[in-house]
PDB file of C-alpha atoms in Angstrom:
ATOM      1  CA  UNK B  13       0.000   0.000   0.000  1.00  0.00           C
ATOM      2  CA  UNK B  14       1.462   3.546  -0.789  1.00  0.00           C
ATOM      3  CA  UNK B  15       0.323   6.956  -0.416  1.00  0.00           C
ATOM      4  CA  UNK B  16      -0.963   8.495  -3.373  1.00  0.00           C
ATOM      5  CA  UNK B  17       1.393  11.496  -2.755  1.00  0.00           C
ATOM      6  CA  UNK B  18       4.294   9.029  -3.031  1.00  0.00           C
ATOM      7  CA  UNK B  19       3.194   7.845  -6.328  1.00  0.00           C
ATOM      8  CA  UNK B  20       1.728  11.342  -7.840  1.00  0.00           C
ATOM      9  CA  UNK B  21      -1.126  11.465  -7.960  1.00  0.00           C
ATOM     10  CA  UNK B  22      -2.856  14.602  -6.364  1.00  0.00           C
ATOM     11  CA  UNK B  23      -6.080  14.718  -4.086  1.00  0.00           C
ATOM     12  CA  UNK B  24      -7.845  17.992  -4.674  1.00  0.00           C
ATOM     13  CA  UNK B  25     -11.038  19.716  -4.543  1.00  0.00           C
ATOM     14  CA  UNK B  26     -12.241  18.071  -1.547  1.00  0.00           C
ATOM     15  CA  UNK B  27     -16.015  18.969  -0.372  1.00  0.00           C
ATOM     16  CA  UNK B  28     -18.185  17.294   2.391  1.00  0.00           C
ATOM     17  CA  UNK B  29     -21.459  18.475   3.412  1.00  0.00           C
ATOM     18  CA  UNK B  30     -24.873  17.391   4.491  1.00  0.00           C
ATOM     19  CA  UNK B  31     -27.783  18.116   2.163  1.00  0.00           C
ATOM     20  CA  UNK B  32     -31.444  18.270   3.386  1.00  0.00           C
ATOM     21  CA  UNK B  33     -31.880  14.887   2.146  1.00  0.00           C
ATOM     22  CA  UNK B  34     -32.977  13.119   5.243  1.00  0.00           C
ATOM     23  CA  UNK B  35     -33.717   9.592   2.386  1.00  0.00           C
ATOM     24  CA  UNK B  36     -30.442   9.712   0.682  1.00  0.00           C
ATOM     25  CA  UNK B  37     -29.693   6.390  -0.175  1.00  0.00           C
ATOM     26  CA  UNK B  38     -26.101   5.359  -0.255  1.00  0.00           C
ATOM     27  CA  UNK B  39     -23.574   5.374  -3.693  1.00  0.00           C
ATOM     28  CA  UNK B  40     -20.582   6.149  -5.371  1.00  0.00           C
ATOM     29  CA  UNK B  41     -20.485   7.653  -8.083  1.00  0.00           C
ATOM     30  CA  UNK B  42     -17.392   8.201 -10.358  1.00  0.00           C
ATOM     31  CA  UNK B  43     -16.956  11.283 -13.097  1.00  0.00           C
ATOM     32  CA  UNK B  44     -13.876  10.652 -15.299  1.00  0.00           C
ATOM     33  CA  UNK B  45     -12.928  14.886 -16.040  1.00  0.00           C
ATOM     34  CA  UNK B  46     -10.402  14.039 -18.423  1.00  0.00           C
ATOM     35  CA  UNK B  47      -6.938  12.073 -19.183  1.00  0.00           C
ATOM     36  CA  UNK B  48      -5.498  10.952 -15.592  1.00  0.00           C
ATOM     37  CA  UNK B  49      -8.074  12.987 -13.869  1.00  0.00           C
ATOM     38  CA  UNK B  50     -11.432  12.131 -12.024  1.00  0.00           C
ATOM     39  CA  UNK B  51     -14.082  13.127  -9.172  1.00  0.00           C
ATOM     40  CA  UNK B  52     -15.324  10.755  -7.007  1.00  0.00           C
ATOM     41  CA  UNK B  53     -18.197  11.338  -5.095  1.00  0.00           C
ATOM     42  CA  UNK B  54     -20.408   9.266  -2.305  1.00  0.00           C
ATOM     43  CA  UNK B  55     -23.698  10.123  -1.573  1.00  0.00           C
ATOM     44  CA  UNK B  56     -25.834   9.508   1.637  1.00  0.00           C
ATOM     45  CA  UNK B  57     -23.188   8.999   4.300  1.00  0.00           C
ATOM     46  CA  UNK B  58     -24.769   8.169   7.450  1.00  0.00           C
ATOM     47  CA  UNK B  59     -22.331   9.812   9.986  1.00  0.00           C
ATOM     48  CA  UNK B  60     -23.204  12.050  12.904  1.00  0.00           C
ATOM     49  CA  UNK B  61     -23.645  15.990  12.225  1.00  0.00           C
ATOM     50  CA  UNK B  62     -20.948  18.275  12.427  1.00  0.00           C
ATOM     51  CA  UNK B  63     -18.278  16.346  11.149  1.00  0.00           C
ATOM     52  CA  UNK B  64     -15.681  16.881   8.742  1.00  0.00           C
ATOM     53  CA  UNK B  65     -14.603  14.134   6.445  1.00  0.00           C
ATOM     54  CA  UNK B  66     -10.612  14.413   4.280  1.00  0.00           C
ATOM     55  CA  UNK B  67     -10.103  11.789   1.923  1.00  0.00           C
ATOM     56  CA  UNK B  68      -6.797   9.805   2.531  1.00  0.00           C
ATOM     57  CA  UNK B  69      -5.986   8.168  -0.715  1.00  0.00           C
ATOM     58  CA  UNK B  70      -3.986   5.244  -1.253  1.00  0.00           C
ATOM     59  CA  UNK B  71      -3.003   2.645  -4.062  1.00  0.00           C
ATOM     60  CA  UNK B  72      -3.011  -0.577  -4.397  1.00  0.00           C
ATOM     61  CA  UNK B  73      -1.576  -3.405  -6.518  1.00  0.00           C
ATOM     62  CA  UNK B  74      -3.358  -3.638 -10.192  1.00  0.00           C
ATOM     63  CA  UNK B  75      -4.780  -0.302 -10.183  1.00  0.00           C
ATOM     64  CA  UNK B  76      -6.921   0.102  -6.985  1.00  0.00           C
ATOM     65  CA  UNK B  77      -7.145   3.277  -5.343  1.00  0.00           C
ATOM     66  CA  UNK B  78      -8.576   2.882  -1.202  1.00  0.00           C
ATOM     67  CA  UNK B  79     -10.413   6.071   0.631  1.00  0.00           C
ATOM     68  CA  UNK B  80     -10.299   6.215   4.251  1.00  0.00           C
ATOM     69  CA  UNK B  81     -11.806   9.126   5.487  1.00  0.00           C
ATOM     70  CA  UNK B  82      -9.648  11.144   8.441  1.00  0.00           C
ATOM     71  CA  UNK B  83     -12.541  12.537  10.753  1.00  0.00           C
ATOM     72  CA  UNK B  84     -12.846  15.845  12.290  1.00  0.00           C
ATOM     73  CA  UNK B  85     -15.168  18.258  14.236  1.00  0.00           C
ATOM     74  CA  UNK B  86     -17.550  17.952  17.006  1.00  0.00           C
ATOM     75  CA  UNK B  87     -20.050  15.323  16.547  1.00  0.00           C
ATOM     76  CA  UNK B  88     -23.624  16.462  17.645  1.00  0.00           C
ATOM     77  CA  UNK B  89     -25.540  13.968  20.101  1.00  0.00           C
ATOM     78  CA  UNK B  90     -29.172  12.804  18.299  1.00  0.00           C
ATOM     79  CA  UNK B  91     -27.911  14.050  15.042  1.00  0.00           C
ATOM     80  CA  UNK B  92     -27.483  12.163  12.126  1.00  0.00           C
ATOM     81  CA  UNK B  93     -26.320  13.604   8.705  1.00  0.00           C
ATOM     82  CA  UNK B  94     -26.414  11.714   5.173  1.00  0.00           C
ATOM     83  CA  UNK B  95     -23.103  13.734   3.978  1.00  0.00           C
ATOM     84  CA  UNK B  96     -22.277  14.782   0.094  1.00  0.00           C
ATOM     85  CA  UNK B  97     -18.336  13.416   0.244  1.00  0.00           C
ATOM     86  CA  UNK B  98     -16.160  14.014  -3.073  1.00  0.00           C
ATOM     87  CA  UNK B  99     -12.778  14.791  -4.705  1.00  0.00           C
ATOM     88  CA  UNK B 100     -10.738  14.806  -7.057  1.00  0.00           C
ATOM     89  CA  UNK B 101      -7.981  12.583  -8.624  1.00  0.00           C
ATOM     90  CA  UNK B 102      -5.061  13.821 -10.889  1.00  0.00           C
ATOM     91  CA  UNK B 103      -1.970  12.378 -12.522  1.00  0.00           C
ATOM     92  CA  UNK B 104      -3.660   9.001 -12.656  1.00  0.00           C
ATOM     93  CA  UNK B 105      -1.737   6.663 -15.299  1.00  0.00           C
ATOM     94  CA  UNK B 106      -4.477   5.644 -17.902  1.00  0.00           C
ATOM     95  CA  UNK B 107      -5.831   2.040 -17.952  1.00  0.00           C
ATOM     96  CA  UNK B 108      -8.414   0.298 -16.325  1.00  0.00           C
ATOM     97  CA  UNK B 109      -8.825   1.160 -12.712  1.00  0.00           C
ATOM     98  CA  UNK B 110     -11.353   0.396  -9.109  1.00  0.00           C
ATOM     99  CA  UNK B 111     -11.847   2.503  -6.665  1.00  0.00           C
ATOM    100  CA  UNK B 112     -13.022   1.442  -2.746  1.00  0.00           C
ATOM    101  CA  UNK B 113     -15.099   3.962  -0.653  1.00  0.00           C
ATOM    102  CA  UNK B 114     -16.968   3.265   2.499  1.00  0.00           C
ATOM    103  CA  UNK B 115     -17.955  -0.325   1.644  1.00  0.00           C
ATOM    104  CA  UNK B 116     -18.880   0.913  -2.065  1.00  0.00           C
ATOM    105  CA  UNK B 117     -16.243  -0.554  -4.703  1.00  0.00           C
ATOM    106  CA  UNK B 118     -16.454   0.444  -8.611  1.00  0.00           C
ATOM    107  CA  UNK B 119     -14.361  -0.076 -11.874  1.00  0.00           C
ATOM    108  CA  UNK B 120     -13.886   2.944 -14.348  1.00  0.00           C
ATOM    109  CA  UNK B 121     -11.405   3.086 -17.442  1.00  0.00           C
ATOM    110  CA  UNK B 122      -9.188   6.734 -16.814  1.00  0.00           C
ATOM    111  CA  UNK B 123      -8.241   8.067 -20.610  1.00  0.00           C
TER     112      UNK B 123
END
């Protein structure tokens, strides 16, 4: 396992926030921007309100890129938020490639 810094590739344009969505049901969904470059983003989150979520990239062998989310903030008692949690890849190398977030895992081909 190795940091994405380590191999290149940048982790930008990170966003979390909870939309008034109180049914959100949980996905991932993956936007491919351009060559070596895409947006990840998972929808419905269950976590506690008042968080805040930074994506910790890593790769894997053959092409698989793991998200653990570093948590931060003050967690509100008898709250319970389904967070908006995205951002972007760059400087990916182009190929097929599968991404793991939060129990969600999906394939996408980077250009």
């Amino acid at each position: 396992m190795t940091s994405a810094l380590e191999c290149g590739v940048d982790v930008g344009q990170q966003m979390a926030f909870c939309p008034d969505m109180e049914d959100a049901v949980g996905s991932l969904v993956v936007d491919v921007i351009g060559p070596g470059h895409i947006r990840f983003t998972e929808l419905g989150h269950d976590a506690a309100c008042d968080l805040t979520f930074s994506p910790n990239v890593k790769l894997l062998a053959n092409n698989t890129i793991l998200v653990v989310y570093d948590i931060g903030g003050n967690p509100m008692d008898n709250c319970v938020c389904k967070y908006t949690i995205s951002a972007e890849l760059s400087n990916l190398t182009s190929g097929t490639w599968s991404i793991q977030v939060a129990g969600f895992t999906q394939q996408f081909d980077v250009p």
